[in-house]
């Protein structure tokens, strides 16, 4: 066990009733054909960030890249130290009305139910299996964890991957009716591509389960499995019936990659400070702080969800009610302002949010 | 806590009396000037492995590289999957008469003793501080752990790095009177270079403490911090007196990177099977098994220490007494033979062991 904070799963999930979420969950199962992920717009010839409006956020990114890749600049960053860390939910793709991984868990329970007749009488499974929305509204964090563990463990890592890939191809966002890979923010894909073209290695540093994200991150973000740092369950080396070594996913938390866990795990995996970090909530606060603490040039950015029309608007930082996911508090907003971090206004800074917008 | 086996530090360390080891420890402190690590011999123009004698081991390496980098070969391995894992102690450098990290721990206790007058009356510190060799002979694994924790924790990761670097520059091997970076096996440096030149990423996968190895691995092996997978202590994000976020090394084991821990941690960090793996003891067995289990082309090699004159000879696999470090059992030897792994005879396969040999 690590520090206490590492063993509290995204606490914001528990804040609100699950009612609305679950209604949406129940309509989320679909069989739509696989759709390709949003692709970075071609911008190599000119503007590397064509989906960004001119303004301080876009300028901060360009200035950071130019400064840190210019050998004559005092803040030049050697290629081996060019590490950029991206939170996922709410930072690189939509997290409303609920994290995609929670949708996956609920869908997966429904899919597995025929093989588990005992679930009909066993909470919290019973609520999903029987469609008991009132019981689902009362789910605790512990219930969600029980469901998540039932869907993520007791199989090899190799067996888990295609299950996630299959779900990613089928599931659709309840409001936009698009697959999750299509719910990626086009401006952030452009930032990732721009950074990589300038020698940065882009890492996803997410509260999501590591293997879940690894299953699609190469296709969706161009980020390979070794650059996914996530909440990790224990894995156990065992021998299968053929005497071959396999890795079983175990029902025990190893790393909770949220809050303090983010800088801790960046150090565990990379052994270096990140030089750029992108987040959107209090769960990313320490990652941005640690990025800045490395000294020299650094870039810290927070996505503010202030566009109810094209995406969502939520969080105290804009005078809106707190959200059940991705809490951007006033305190975080104040810290950003006092430390010179850049707040990205989705409404003002992003010309286009999704690749499917024309 | 992970599986039981992960929480037993290299059990082989406890097998034998520490008598001989400690005598050697006590003469190991030195102030020799920093010497450069052995450099890979220039072999790009012709033989990529000039310190290897022709034979099945050398041929296995060359065949593996040629096969996996030939697009027309059915066993071609795409560049992103080219992962090679190297155990360190006894595989890439000398582990006799005792692991360098244990020497570091003892030296460090002696160095810190003036700041800790209480150690004079506190076992196990007392034995080192007072030079009580009889008490040191009786050290248990628990004693060693207490000493290791006292020297590796309670400071930031940034404070720890220069301490290790300083020791690496000063300490000398008790028999060879060379610094530890000079105790690297030249043939293995050549293999690492050859693999990297062919698109492989070389990882150190070691029972040694991750931060300890990270402090010198770039200079010694050309392996960057993000490719060091080791036994890891917990790290905790905290604020220093200036309110800046720092990572403190905590006295608690997070990952024990031995035995089953090796494939488990390769998966945790890399998310892929290693395609090549190099070891020398039962602590590497599961890593080699898991490498082979990935299917397709793979390379599994075990270093057999059978050269008492130029290095050391030890282990039941050659009819010699078991060693206190790096146990190459007869069972491991038999597994290697039955599975087609390659056993490297230091005596026969290596033309030159150390760069300082002329």
XYZ file of C-alpha atoms in Angstrom:
716
model
C 0.000 0.000 0.000
C 1.267 3.464 -0.812
C 0.152 6.729 0.703
C -3.460 7.076 1.644
C -4.305 9.353 -1.195
C -3.182 6.734 -3.650
C -5.800 4.364 -2.394
C -8.722 6.628 -2.891
C -10.012 6.109 -6.390
C -11.128 9.257 -8.167
C -13.124 10.538 -5.269
C -15.017 12.929 -7.446
C -16.881 9.998 -8.911
C -18.670 9.467 -5.654
C -19.799 12.995 -5.151
C -22.988 12.882 -7.070
C -25.833 10.528 -7.523
C -25.306 8.082 -10.304
C -28.837 8.547 -11.526
C -28.245 10.554 -14.659
C -25.127 8.625 -15.449
C -26.822 5.301 -15.288
C -29.703 6.313 -17.451
C -27.148 7.229 -20.032
C -25.230 4.042 -19.462
C -28.245 1.978 -20.251
C -28.568 3.467 -23.682
C -24.884 3.293 -24.461
C -24.647 -0.309 -25.667
C -24.582 -0.327 -29.386
C -23.314 -2.268 -32.359
C -22.147 0.495 -34.599
C -19.356 -0.354 -37.011
C -15.827 0.538 -36.053
C -14.973 4.088 -36.916
C -11.488 5.469 -37.258
C -9.981 7.729 -34.643
C -9.668 11.408 -35.380
C -6.474 11.995 -37.249
C -4.161 14.920 -36.692
C -4.838 17.580 -39.261
C -2.066 18.133 -41.737
C -0.239 21.185 -40.542
C 3.378 20.398 -41.138
C 3.679 22.907 -43.953
C 2.483 25.829 -41.911
C 0.438 26.111 -38.759
C 1.150 23.081 -36.546
C -2.021 23.744 -34.538
C -4.725 24.499 -37.099
C -7.624 23.686 -34.763
C -6.485 26.343 -32.292
C -7.523 29.969 -32.414
C -4.730 32.478 -32.076
C -4.360 33.495 -28.462
C -2.278 32.997 -25.335
C -2.836 29.232 -25.076
C -1.742 28.475 -28.616
C 1.133 30.909 -28.250
C 2.296 29.277 -25.007
C 2.607 25.909 -26.740
C 4.490 27.291 -29.707
C 6.788 29.378 -27.522
C 7.551 26.369 -25.330
C 8.469 24.179 -28.284
C 10.572 26.870 -29.946
C 12.395 27.717 -26.711
C 13.184 24.168 -25.681
C 14.365 22.995 -29.100
C 16.631 25.962 -29.815
C 20.205 25.041 -28.947
C 21.101 28.680 -28.565
C 18.407 29.266 -25.968
C 19.388 29.048 -22.306
C 16.270 26.966 -21.733
C 17.099 24.382 -24.392
C 15.996 20.899 -23.345
C 18.118 17.977 -24.577
C 16.095 15.448 -26.596
C 16.367 12.731 -23.949
C 14.616 14.999 -21.426
C 11.700 15.919 -23.668
C 8.838 14.289 -21.804
C 5.239 15.481 -22.117
C 2.493 14.066 -19.888
C -1.197 14.113 -20.818
C -4.067 13.280 -18.530
C -6.748 11.533 -20.555
C -10.344 11.958 -19.325
C -11.416 15.547 -19.876
C -7.993 16.463 -21.271
C -7.588 14.437 -24.447
C -11.159 13.175 -24.775
C -14.635 13.670 -23.373
C -15.239 12.574 -19.786
C -18.897 13.582 -19.589
C -21.404 12.347 -18.696
C -19.216 9.602 -17.214
C -15.765 8.106 -17.761
C -15.720 5.760 -20.723
C -14.126 3.105 -18.569
C -17.113 3.071 -16.193
C -19.369 2.615 -19.204
C -17.163 -0.259 -20.277
C -17.503 -1.864 -16.851
C -21.303 -1.649 -16.880
C -21.568 -2.895 -20.453
C -19.227 -5.728 -19.674
C -21.246 -6.821 -16.628
C -24.367 -6.935 -18.789
C -22.494 -8.936 -21.412
C -21.134 -11.440 -18.898
C -24.405 -11.840 -17.000
C -25.623 -14.954 -18.871
C -22.517 -16.787 -17.645
C -23.182 -15.651 -14.073
C -26.758 -16.545 -13.097
C -25.786 -15.909 -9.485
C -25.468 -12.198 -10.252
C -29.270 -11.944 -10.346
C -29.257 -12.176 -6.579
C -25.926 -10.591 -5.804
C -25.494 -6.873 -5.327
C -24.122 -4.770 -6.877
C -24.311 -6.976 -10.004
C -28.054 -7.481 -9.533
C -28.832 -3.831 -10.200
C -27.206 -3.915 -13.644
C -28.433 -7.359 -14.582
C -32.035 -6.589 -13.680
C -31.957 -2.988 -14.884
C -32.825 -1.748 -11.397
C -32.119 1.931 -11.863
C -33.051 2.852 -8.305
C -30.452 0.441 -6.919
C -27.896 1.673 -9.456
C -28.469 5.222 -8.279
C -27.285 4.137 -4.857
C -24.018 2.582 -6.039
C -21.131 3.431 -3.752
C -17.530 3.746 -4.828
C -17.008 0.301 -3.348
C -19.748 -1.084 -5.593
C -18.076 0.402 -8.643
C -14.772 -1.093 -7.579
C -16.343 -4.537 -7.167
C -17.801 -4.282 -10.661
C -14.554 -3.003 -12.127
C -12.553 -5.810 -10.576
C -15.019 -8.399 -11.875
C -14.486 -7.113 -15.400
C -10.757 -6.400 -15.343
C -9.255 -9.374 -13.499
C -9.152 -13.149 -13.401
C -7.842 -13.314 -16.956
C -4.488 -12.896 -18.632
C -3.437 -9.504 -19.886
C -3.521 -10.949 -23.384
C -7.155 -12.003 -23.008
C -8.163 -8.569 -21.735
C -6.873 -6.557 -24.674
C -9.303 -7.743 -27.374
C -12.251 -7.305 -25.014
C -11.449 -3.614 -24.693
C -10.720 -3.219 -28.392
C -14.054 -4.800 -29.235
C -15.908 -2.484 -26.865
C -14.119 0.582 -28.217
C -15.284 -0.338 -31.705
C -18.896 -0.815 -30.660
C -19.722 1.630 -27.868
C -21.072 5.053 -28.687
C -21.152 8.258 -26.721
C -24.725 8.788 -25.460
C -25.012 12.392 -26.576
C -22.873 12.562 -29.694
C -23.630 9.061 -30.988
C -19.990 8.657 -31.958
C -17.489 6.016 -30.919
C -15.103 6.972 -28.132
C -12.076 7.249 -30.408
C -14.051 9.941 -32.213
C -14.542 11.823 -28.936
C -10.870 12.783 -28.849
C -10.142 16.503 -28.876
C -8.622 17.353 -32.233
C -6.605 20.301 -30.806
C -4.920 17.983 -28.308
C -4.061 15.446 -31.004
C -2.386 18.303 -32.840
C -0.400 19.235 -29.731
C 0.742 15.636 -29.308
C 1.810 15.413 -32.932
C 3.550 18.788 -32.791
C 5.452 17.797 -29.648
C 6.483 14.460 -31.130
C 7.655 16.142 -34.298
C 9.893 18.192 -32.046
C 11.452 15.254 -30.263
C 9.086 15.001 -27.303
C 7.868 11.659 -26.087
C 4.183 11.927 -25.279
C 2.928 9.947 -22.288
C -0.653 9.390 -21.208
C -0.747 9.692 -17.403
C -4.225 8.671 -16.426
C -6.406 7.558 -13.546
C -7.811 5.041 -16.006
C -6.654 1.464 -15.744
C -3.366 1.058 -17.549
C -4.235 -2.016 -19.624
C -7.584 -0.532 -20.630
C -5.870 2.531 -22.083
C -3.060 0.520 -23.641
C -5.624 -1.429 -25.646
C -6.464 1.569 -27.839
C -3.889 4.310 -27.197
C -1.639 3.459 -30.118
C -4.533 3.747 -32.553
C -6.245 6.676 -30.908
C -3.293 8.830 -29.855
C -0.247 7.285 -31.496
C 1.061 6.537 -28.003
C 2.725 3.124 -27.533
C 2.051 0.888 -24.511
C 5.322 1.778 -22.747
C 4.199 5.408 -22.655
C 0.928 4.675 -20.883
C 1.121 5.285 -17.154
C -2.154 4.446 -15.458
C -3.840 3.038 -12.435
C -2.468 -0.485 -12.307
C -3.777 -3.704 -10.878
C -1.332 -6.309 -9.722
C -0.282 -8.884 -12.262
C 0.900 -12.336 -11.307
C 3.130 -14.652 -13.265
C 1.593 -18.133 -13.418
C 1.821 -21.279 -15.482
C -1.111 -22.264 -17.658
C -2.186 -25.852 -18.333
C 0.460 -26.135 -21.037
C 3.137 -25.123 -18.559
C 3.582 -21.786 -20.294
C 4.143 -18.619 -18.292
C 1.270 -16.143 -18.429
C 0.455 -12.933 -16.577
C -2.847 -12.939 -14.740
C -4.605 -9.717 -13.806
C -5.237 -9.831 -10.058
C -7.994 -8.156 -8.016
C -5.630 -5.902 -6.115
C -4.607 -2.303 -6.671
C -0.902 -1.703 -7.243
C -0.791 1.942 -8.387
C -3.520 4.562 -8.119
C -2.466 7.043 -10.734
C -4.325 10.100 -9.523
C -3.378 13.172 -7.513
C 0.047 12.564 -5.888
C 0.196 9.254 -7.713
C 0.761 11.031 -11.021
C 4.170 12.557 -10.278
C 5.102 9.476 -8.252
C 4.332 7.196 -11.172
C 5.957 9.455 -13.749
C 9.119 9.159 -11.704
C 8.682 5.395 -11.254
C 8.286 4.836 -14.987
C 10.415 7.543 -16.544
C 12.912 8.562 -13.887
C 12.713 12.168 -15.032
C 10.585 15.253 -14.557
C 8.002 15.806 -17.239
C 8.717 19.091 -19.053
C 5.148 19.614 -20.214
C 1.928 18.492 -18.533
C -1.713 18.761 -19.553
C -4.669 18.194 -17.258
C -8.130 19.426 -16.411
C -8.822 18.658 -12.766
C -7.536 18.476 -9.222
C -6.352 14.961 -10.031
C -3.720 16.576 -12.255
C -2.624 19.306 -9.859
C 0.427 17.544 -8.456
C 1.567 16.439 -11.915
C 1.604 20.046 -13.077
C 3.351 21.190 -9.905
C 6.032 18.538 -10.286
C 6.532 19.422 -13.940
C 7.180 23.026 -12.988
C 9.396 22.029 -10.045
C 11.881 20.473 -12.484
C 13.106 23.984 -13.263
C 14.056 25.491 -16.594
C 11.457 25.728 -19.313
C 8.220 23.927 -18.641
C 4.641 24.032 -19.858
C 1.613 23.464 -17.630
C -1.854 23.573 -19.147
C -5.361 22.977 -17.843
C -8.398 22.435 -20.039
C -11.416 24.433 -18.883
C -14.720 22.963 -19.999
C -16.674 26.104 -20.787
C -18.423 25.165 -23.990
C -21.816 23.657 -23.254
C -22.834 23.864 -26.866
C -19.991 22.051 -28.555
C -18.958 19.915 -25.542
C -19.820 20.518 -21.855
C -19.538 23.311 -19.290
C -18.905 22.345 -15.696
C -16.900 23.117 -12.602
C -16.685 25.774 -9.919
C -13.902 27.606 -11.715
C -16.524 29.049 -14.041
C -19.266 29.489 -11.502
C -20.985 26.300 -12.584
C -21.980 23.453 -10.322
C -19.272 20.957 -9.502
C -19.210 17.937 -11.747
C -19.240 14.283 -10.878
C -16.126 13.929 -12.996
C -13.097 16.127 -13.555
C -13.268 18.667 -10.772
C -11.740 21.993 -11.813
C -12.017 23.850 -8.523
C -11.626 27.556 -7.936
C -8.535 26.750 -5.854
C -6.947 24.982 -8.822
C -7.837 27.914 -11.050
C -6.208 30.286 -8.566
C -3.093 28.127 -8.353
C -2.860 28.111 -12.138
C -3.048 31.881 -12.277
C -0.523 32.410 -9.488
C 1.989 29.962 -10.954
C 1.719 31.045 -14.557
C 0.029 27.903 -15.825
C -2.100 28.286 -18.918
C -5.837 27.693 -18.769
C -7.239 26.545 -22.105
C -10.749 27.800 -22.780
C -12.413 25.218 -24.985
C -14.851 27.857 -26.105
C -12.321 30.503 -27.045
C -9.102 28.639 -27.761
C -10.389 25.754 -29.816
C -11.573 26.454 -33.329
C -12.659 22.879 -33.714
C -13.116 20.368 -30.896
C -13.780 17.094 -32.721
C -12.454 15.810 -36.012
C -16.004 15.022 -37.121
C -16.923 18.726 -37.050
C -16.667 20.275 -40.461
C 2.033 -6.284 -1.350
C 2.343 -8.512 -4.385
C 2.839 -12.254 -4.468
C 4.897 -13.830 -1.744
C 7.878 -14.462 -3.893
C 8.066 -10.770 -4.714
C 8.620 -9.919 -1.102
C 11.611 -12.101 -0.550
C 14.689 -10.174 -1.514
C 17.299 -12.158 -3.369
C 17.129 -15.105 -1.050
C 20.416 -16.455 -2.262
C 22.138 -13.653 -0.405
C 21.266 -15.261 2.875
C 22.525 -18.682 2.054
C 26.090 -18.285 3.119
C 27.965 -16.722 5.949
C 28.842 -13.138 5.316
C 32.334 -13.657 6.678
C 34.334 -13.558 3.499
C 32.125 -10.906 2.030
C 32.548 -8.584 4.922
C 36.283 -8.905 5.054
C 36.243 -7.796 1.463
C 33.764 -5.060 2.183
C 36.026 -3.551 4.761
C 38.832 -3.100 2.293
C 36.623 -1.803 -0.458
C 36.450 1.861 0.488
C 38.829 3.767 -1.673
C 39.453 7.153 -3.189
C 40.619 6.219 -6.616
C 40.001 8.756 -9.361
C 36.977 8.268 -11.549
C 37.645 5.938 -14.403
C 35.576 5.707 -17.529
C 33.307 2.763 -18.165
C 34.360 0.183 -20.695
C 33.404 1.381 -24.109
C 31.983 -0.829 -26.814
C 34.727 -1.865 -29.179
C 34.412 -0.457 -32.641
C 32.953 -3.217 -34.697
C 30.528 -1.466 -36.968
C 32.679 -2.023 -40.027
C 32.865 -5.766 -39.610
C 32.303 -8.063 -36.670
C 29.691 -6.512 -34.351
C 30.810 -8.793 -31.499
C 34.634 -8.693 -31.563
C 35.031 -9.840 -27.948
C 33.152 -13.066 -28.669
C 34.742 -16.235 -29.921
C 33.034 -17.890 -32.842
C 30.630 -20.500 -31.558
C 26.969 -21.246 -30.933
C 26.404 -18.368 -28.495
C 27.763 -15.683 -30.796
C 25.955 -17.274 -33.715
C 22.634 -17.335 -31.816
C 22.826 -13.577 -31.267
C 23.698 -12.798 -34.866
C 21.040 -15.163 -36.205
C 18.413 -13.619 -33.936
C 19.207 -10.089 -35.068
C 19.340 -11.019 -38.746
C 16.093 -12.987 -38.562
C 14.085 -10.395 -36.679
C 15.200 -7.413 -38.754
C 14.655 -9.037 -42.157
C 11.310 -7.942 -43.524
C 11.183 -10.959 -45.770
C 11.580 -13.361 -42.877
C 8.418 -14.835 -41.360
C 9.851 -14.074 -37.931
C 10.440 -10.386 -38.623
C 9.825 -8.262 -35.534
C 8.462 -4.739 -36.109
C 10.717 -2.038 -34.607
C 8.203 -1.096 -31.921
C 8.306 -4.649 -30.538
C 12.096 -4.899 -30.361
C 12.612 -5.116 -26.616
C 15.688 -6.720 -25.058
C 15.929 -7.283 -21.296
C 19.226 -7.644 -19.437
C 19.638 -8.744 -15.869
C 22.538 -6.825 -14.353
C 24.427 -8.582 -11.540
C 26.335 -11.528 -12.994
C 24.956 -10.834 -16.470
C 26.309 -7.441 -17.464
C 28.843 -6.999 -14.691
C 30.578 -8.876 -11.875
C 28.428 -9.921 -8.922
C 31.178 -11.662 -6.936
C 32.171 -11.618 -4.163
C 29.026 -9.623 -3.362
C 26.558 -7.360 -5.157
C 27.944 -3.884 -5.626
C 24.820 -2.434 -4.093
C 25.439 -4.264 -0.805
C 28.951 -2.834 -0.783
C 27.434 0.577 -1.349
C 25.102 0.085 1.615
C 27.918 -0.892 3.965
C 30.186 1.912 2.786
C 27.358 4.377 3.161
C 26.619 3.277 6.734
C 30.268 3.810 7.622
C 30.194 7.227 5.969
C 27.030 8.318 7.772
C 28.090 6.966 11.164
C 29.506 10.250 12.526
C 26.047 11.810 12.120
C 24.470 8.884 13.958
C 26.241 8.355 17.300
C 23.312 6.170 18.350
C 24.364 3.557 15.798
C 27.248 2.574 18.083
C 24.751 0.832 20.318
C 22.142 -0.152 17.770
C 22.322 -3.394 15.854
C 22.777 -4.063 12.994
C 24.476 -0.666 12.515
C 26.777 -1.300 15.453
C 28.572 -4.164 13.721
C 29.614 -1.979 10.787
C 30.394 1.105 12.841
C 32.601 -0.786 15.266
C 34.071 -3.167 12.708
C 32.690 -6.170 14.580
C 33.251 -8.826 11.955
C 31.798 -11.621 14.065
C 28.513 -9.758 14.400
C 28.581 -8.931 10.701
C 28.972 -12.617 9.901
C 25.655 -13.191 11.597
C 23.730 -10.586 9.607
C 20.316 -11.836 8.573
C 18.440 -10.772 5.475
C 16.368 -8.544 7.732
C 19.539 -6.839 8.972
C 20.640 -6.139 5.420
C 17.221 -4.730 4.631
C 17.354 -2.414 7.631
C 20.742 -1.160 6.512
C 19.625 -0.754 2.919
C 16.561 1.212 3.916
C 18.637 3.500 6.131
C 20.835 4.354 3.170
C 18.228 4.543 0.392
C 15.301 6.396 1.960
C 14.365 9.524 3.878
C 15.676 11.763 1.138
C 14.411 12.999 -2.207
C 15.194 11.040 -5.340
C 17.231 14.020 -6.498
C 19.405 13.922 -3.385
C 20.044 10.202 -3.773
C 21.464 10.308 -7.297
C 24.742 12.165 -6.595
C 25.440 9.939 -3.590
C 25.429 6.876 -5.821
C 27.404 8.594 -8.563
C 30.036 9.619 -6.055
C 30.346 6.085 -4.702
C 30.563 4.609 -8.197
C 33.490 6.908 -8.925
C 35.345 5.990 -5.754
C 34.647 2.354 -4.901
C 36.895 -0.357 -6.230
C 36.351 -4.048 -6.718
C 38.238 -5.894 -3.965
C 39.933 -8.406 -6.252
C 40.451 -6.485 -9.472
C 41.110 -3.073 -7.906
C 38.987 -1.456 -10.611
C 35.944 0.757 -10.304
C 32.580 -0.950 -10.798
C 31.926 0.639 -14.175
C 35.110 -1.103 -15.279
C 33.732 -4.452 -14.101
C 31.206 -4.507 -16.932
C 31.499 -7.437 -19.333
C 32.755 -6.086 -22.627
C 30.990 -8.827 -24.658
C 27.638 -7.816 -23.172
C 28.240 -4.137 -23.936
C 28.829 -5.213 -27.511
C 25.552 -7.150 -27.553
C 23.674 -4.121 -26.214
C 25.214 -1.857 -28.822
C 24.580 -4.363 -31.608
C 20.942 -4.732 -30.596
C 20.441 -0.967 -30.379
C 22.033 -0.507 -33.789
C 19.356 -2.884 -35.027
C 16.432 -1.013 -33.542
C 16.164 -2.824 -30.212
C 15.537 -0.943 -27.025
C 17.764 -2.370 -24.301
C 16.297 -2.535 -20.803
C 18.074 -3.396 -17.574
C 15.729 -5.619 -15.543
C 17.404 -6.026 -12.208
C 16.859 -7.044 -8.618
C 18.950 -3.995 -7.772
C 17.171 -0.906 -6.538
C 15.879 1.075 -9.491
C 17.214 4.504 -8.504
C 20.618 3.062 -7.640
C 20.976 1.625 -11.148
C 19.521 4.706 -12.816
C 22.271 6.818 -11.269
C 24.963 5.243 -13.481
C 23.253 3.204 -16.206
C 23.338 5.896 -18.873
C 27.101 6.279 -18.505
C 27.893 2.623 -17.963
C 25.519 0.931 -20.407
C 24.049 3.726 -22.499
C 20.644 2.833 -21.020
C 18.404 5.787 -20.085
C 16.439 5.953 -16.803
C 13.121 5.021 -18.428
C 14.642 1.715 -19.504
C 15.713 0.703 -16.008
C 13.268 -1.683 -14.365
C 14.350 -2.559 -10.856
C 13.312 -3.308 -7.348
C 11.473 -0.142 -6.358
C 10.813 1.526 -3.059
C 7.726 3.633 -2.667
C 8.054 7.299 -3.433
C 5.839 9.930 -1.906
C 4.995 13.340 -3.281
C 5.465 15.978 -0.579
C 5.963 19.726 -0.275
C 9.313 21.022 0.938
C 9.773 24.115 3.112
C 9.550 26.302 0.017
C 6.195 24.762 -0.870
C 7.720 22.979 -3.848
C 6.677 19.436 -4.715
C 9.386 16.834 -4.184
C 9.467 13.049 -4.265
C 10.677 11.389 -1.087
C 12.027 7.851 -1.066
C 10.037 5.884 1.498
C 11.065 2.857 3.571
C 8.587 0.518 1.936
C 8.964 -1.977 -0.880
C 6.769 -1.387 -3.932
C 8.211 -3.800 -6.514
C 10.579 -6.696 -5.927
C 12.056 -7.196 -9.344
C 13.263 -10.769 -9.016
C 11.936 -14.149 -10.099
C 8.255 -13.736 -11.119
C 8.626 -10.012 -10.525
C 10.752 -9.670 -13.650
C 8.111 -10.582 -16.246
C 5.453 -8.864 -14.140
C 7.433 -5.641 -14.104
C 8.418 -5.844 -17.765
C 4.715 -5.966 -18.525
C 3.934 -3.164 -16.061
C 6.541 -0.874 -17.592
C 6.595 -1.866 -21.239
C 3.258 -3.536 -21.906
C 4.911 -5.986 -24.269
C 6.817 -9.251 -24.195
C 10.562 -8.894 -24.301
C 11.915 -10.545 -27.468
C 15.387 -11.158 -26.056
C 16.395 -11.776 -22.452
C 19.765 -12.271 -20.792
C 20.293 -13.606 -17.282
C 22.512 -15.810 -15.187
C 20.475 -17.193 -12.300
C 17.179 -18.577 -11.074
C 16.109 -14.981 -10.488
C 15.991 -14.612 -14.272
C 14.212 -17.882 -15.052
C 10.693 -16.475 -15.350
C 11.900 -13.538 -17.450
C 13.391 -15.929 -19.975
C 10.301 -18.136 -19.930
C 8.031 -15.160 -20.530
C 10.247 -13.918 -23.351
C 9.932 -17.250 -25.087
C 6.192 -17.444 -24.383
C 5.650 -14.386 -26.565
C 6.000 -16.624 -29.586
C 7.787 -15.970 -32.863
C 11.503 -15.326 -32.813
C 13.043 -14.879 -29.393
C 16.464 -15.117 -27.805
C 17.083 -16.456 -24.297
C 20.623 -16.510 -22.942
C 22.191 -17.436 -19.611
C 25.729 -16.515 -18.596
C 27.588 -19.431 -16.996
C 30.402 -18.338 -14.723
C 33.017 -20.967 -15.502
C 36.183 -18.926 -15.666
C 37.836 -18.786 -12.257
C 40.994 -17.336 -13.710
C 39.613 -14.336 -15.584
C 36.448 -13.878 -13.484
C 34.796 -16.449 -11.176
C 33.525 -20.021 -11.361
C 30.514 -20.934 -9.293
C 27.198 -22.714 -9.264
C 25.849 -26.259 -9.233
C 25.402 -26.260 -13.009
C 29.125 -26.832 -13.337
C 29.567 -29.091 -10.337
C 30.862 -26.256 -8.201
C 29.501 -25.247 -4.822
C 26.459 -23.010 -4.859
C 27.225 -19.342 -4.567
C 25.882 -16.730 -2.204
C 24.936 -14.715 -5.264
C 23.557 -15.598 -8.672
C 22.385 -19.175 -8.288
C 22.674 -21.073 -11.575
C 21.133 -24.369 -10.510
C 21.260 -27.669 -12.328
C 17.479 -27.388 -12.765
C 17.881 -24.059 -14.562
C 20.608 -25.547 -16.726
C 18.313 -28.444 -17.618
C 15.450 -26.082 -18.424
C 17.749 -24.076 -20.672
C 18.783 -27.190 -22.559
C 15.230 -28.511 -22.914
C 13.851 -25.177 -24.136
C 16.620 -24.294 -26.522
C 18.010 -21.411 -24.511
C 21.657 -20.590 -25.061
C 24.163 -20.978 -22.242
C 27.102 -18.612 -22.609
C 30.363 -20.082 -21.336
C 32.454 -17.157 -20.162
C 35.516 -19.322 -20.550
C 34.851 -20.484 -24.084
C 32.580 -17.872 -25.623
C 34.255 -14.699 -24.446
C 37.566 -13.727 -25.994
C 37.857 -10.801 -23.663
C 35.798 -10.262 -20.510
C 36.758 -6.732 -19.428
C 37.685 -3.685 -21.463
C 40.817 -3.231 -19.359
C 42.230 -6.546 -20.619
C 44.624 -6.031 -23.489
